[in-house]
Short mmCIF file of C-alpha atoms in Angstrom, two decimals:
data_model
loop_
_atom_site.label_atom_id
_atom_site.label_comp_id
_atom_site.label_asym_id
_atom_site.label_seq_id
_atom_site.Cartn_x
_atom_site.Cartn_y
_atom_site.Cartn_z
CA MET A 1 -65.00 -82.38 196.22
CA GLN A 2 -67.04 -84.92 194.26
CA PHE A 3 -64.42 -87.71 195.31
CA VAL A 4 -63.99 -86.65 198.63
CA SER A 5 -68.15 -87.58 199.00
CA ASN A 6 -67.28 -90.93 196.68
CA LEU A 7 -64.87 -91.92 199.66
CA ILE A 8 -67.00 -91.19 202.66
CA LEU A 9 -69.73 -92.93 200.93
CA VAL A 10 -67.81 -95.96 200.55
CA LEU A 11 -66.29 -95.99 203.96
CA GLN A 12 -70.16 -95.66 205.77
CA LEU A 13 -71.02 -98.98 203.46
CA LEU A 14 -67.71 -100.83 204.65
CA SER A 15 -68.53 -99.78 207.94
CA ALA A 16 -72.39 -100.53 207.74
CA LEU A 17 -71.59 -103.66 206.70
CA ALA A 18 -69.24 -104.31 209.06
CA ILE A 19 -71.53 -103.57 212.00
CA ILE A 20 -73.97 -105.95 210.31
CA GLY A 21 -71.38 -108.80 210.33
CA LEU A 22 -70.16 -107.95 213.92
CA VAL A 23 -73.57 -107.89 215.60
CA LEU A 24 -74.33 -111.06 214.08
CA VAL A 25 -71.60 -113.04 215.28
CA GLN A 26 -71.99 -111.36 218.97
CA HIS A 27 -74.48 -113.48 221.31
CA GLY A 28 -76.38 -112.21 224.36
CA LYS A 29 -74.86 -112.44 228.01
CA GLY A 30 -76.65 -115.48 228.57
CA ALA A 31 -75.50 -117.34 225.61
CA ASP A 32 -72.40 -119.67 225.57
CA MET A 33 -69.63 -117.73 223.65
CA GLY A 34 -68.31 -121.03 223.04
CA ALA A 35 -70.96 -121.58 220.37
CA SER A 36 -69.47 -118.99 217.52
CA PHE A 37 -65.84 -120.08 218.19
CA GLY A 38 -65.63 -123.75 218.80
CA SER A 39 -66.52 -125.85 222.06
CA GLY A 40 -63.57 -124.37 224.04
CA ALA A 41 -63.98 -120.27 224.81
CA SER A 42 -61.20 -120.90 227.13
CA GLY A 43 -58.72 -121.76 224.15
CA SER A 44 -59.80 -119.05 221.66
CA LEU A 45 -57.36 -116.49 220.30
CA PHE A 46 -58.83 -113.75 222.49
CA GLY A 47 -59.37 -115.73 225.90
CA ALA A 48 -62.38 -116.61 227.84
CA THR A 49 -64.35 -112.89 227.95
CA GLY A 50 -61.80 -111.48 225.20
CA SER A 51 -63.47 -112.28 221.90
CA ALA A 52 -66.88 -110.27 223.99
CA ASN A 53 -64.68 -107.38 224.73
CA PHE A 54 -63.36 -107.40 221.21
CA LEU A 55 -66.10 -107.54 219.13
CA SER A 56 -67.91 -105.05 221.11
CA ARG A 57 -64.93 -102.55 221.21
CA SER A 58 -65.30 -103.47 216.95
CA THR A 59 -69.13 -102.50 216.88
CA ALA A 60 -68.43 -99.20 218.43
CA VAL A 61 -65.27 -98.33 216.47
CA ALA A 62 -67.26 -99.20 213.34
CA ALA A 63 -70.46 -97.43 214.55
CA THR A 64 -68.44 -94.46 215.24
CA ILE A 65 -67.10 -94.46 211.90
CA PHE A 66 -70.47 -95.11 210.44
CA PHE A 67 -72.01 -91.73 212.19
CA CYS A 68 -69.03 -89.62 211.36
CA CYS A 69 -69.29 -90.90 207.95
CA THR A 70 -73.23 -89.90 207.91
CA LEU A 71 -72.62 -86.27 209.45
CA GLY A 72 -69.88 -85.86 206.51
CA LEU A 73 -71.51 -86.42 204.21
CA ALA A 74 -74.36 -84.32 205.10
CA TYR A 75 -72.71 -81.21 205.43
CA LEU A 76 -70.93 -81.74 201.87
CA SER A 77 -74.34 -82.30 200.56
CA ASN A 78 -76.00 -78.85 202.20
CA HIS A 79 -72.33 -77.20 202.05
CA ARG A 80 -72.34 -78.15 197.80
CA GLY A 81 -76.20 -77.01 197.63
CA GLY A 82 -75.10 -73.51 199.26
CA ALA A 83 -72.28 -73.06 196.88
CA ALA A 84 -73.98 -74.03 193.48
CA ALA A 85 -76.55 -71.40 193.88
CA SER A 86 -74.46 -68.76 194.87
CA ASP A 87 -71.88 -69.86 191.65
CA ASN A 88 -74.98 -69.18 189.19
CA GLY A 89 -75.17 -65.49 190.12
CA PRO A 90 -78.34 -63.87 192.10
CA ILE A 91 -81.60 -66.05 191.95
CA GLN A 92 -83.83 -64.57 189.61
CA ARG A 93 -87.79 -64.09 190.68
CA SER A 94 -90.58 -64.00 188.00
CA ALA A 95 -92.56 -60.78 188.14
CA PRO A 96 -95.31 -61.14 190.30
CA ILE A 97 -98.83 -62.39 189.53
CA VAL A 98 -101.05 -59.16 189.18
CA ALA A 99 -104.69 -59.96 189.15
CA PRO A 100 -106.51 -57.75 185.91
CA ALA A 101 -108.69 -55.22 186.85
CA PRO A 102 -112.26 -55.24 186.83
CA ALA A 103 -114.22 -53.41 183.80
CA ALA A 104 -115.73 -50.32 184.77
CA SER A 105 -118.91 -50.71 182.87
CA GLY A 106 -120.17 -52.57 179.60
CA ALA A 107 -119.62 -55.93 177.74
CA GLY A 108 -116.43 -56.89 180.12
CA ALA A 109 -118.28 -56.16 183.14
CA ILE A 110 -120.18 -59.26 182.45
CA PRO A 111 -119.46 -62.62 182.92
CA GLY A 112 -118.51 -65.14 179.95
CA ALA A 113 -119.11 -61.80 177.47
CA ALA A 114 -116.44 -61.85 174.45
CA PRO A 115 -114.41 -58.58 175.02
CA ALA A 116 -114.31 -55.55 172.83
CA VAL A 117 -111.80 -55.36 170.18
CA VAL A 118 -110.00 -52.14 170.77
CA ALA A 119 -108.09 -50.52 167.87
CA PRO A 120 -104.17 -50.22 168.26
CA ALA A 121 -103.12 -46.68 168.55
CA SER A 122 -101.16 -46.07 165.36
CA ALA A 123 -104.17 -47.13 163.20
CA ALA A 124 -106.57 -44.49 164.90
CA ALA A 125 -104.02 -42.21 164.64
CA SER A 126 -103.42 -42.57 160.76
CA GLY A 127 -106.93 -42.76 160.09
CA ALA A 128 -107.27 -39.22 161.84
CA ASN A 129 -104.73 -37.58 159.43
#
């Protein structure tokens, strides 16, 4: 599963770099396409308008790959988290926190007073014999 995640991550990184490069190479609608491919745009490899269509379609393909990789990584991350929790067995919950019962009367009821020392039941029983 780690191999698939790493493969998708590398593919996402490559598609992100391709998007950056393709967007930087493209020009706006008002710009002359000959600026990036030389002065004669009609003599370029893709023709006068072919380069614009090729670059925009390549950008769309790279963006689709990028978004698919993002969704795949999100799915794997969510799927891995759920599987790891169930592999460890049931979730152990800590005991609930219970507030101590207030003292009925005496020194325990006074704030800041030292608690009374109570002898263990075994010592009281041995003294009674």
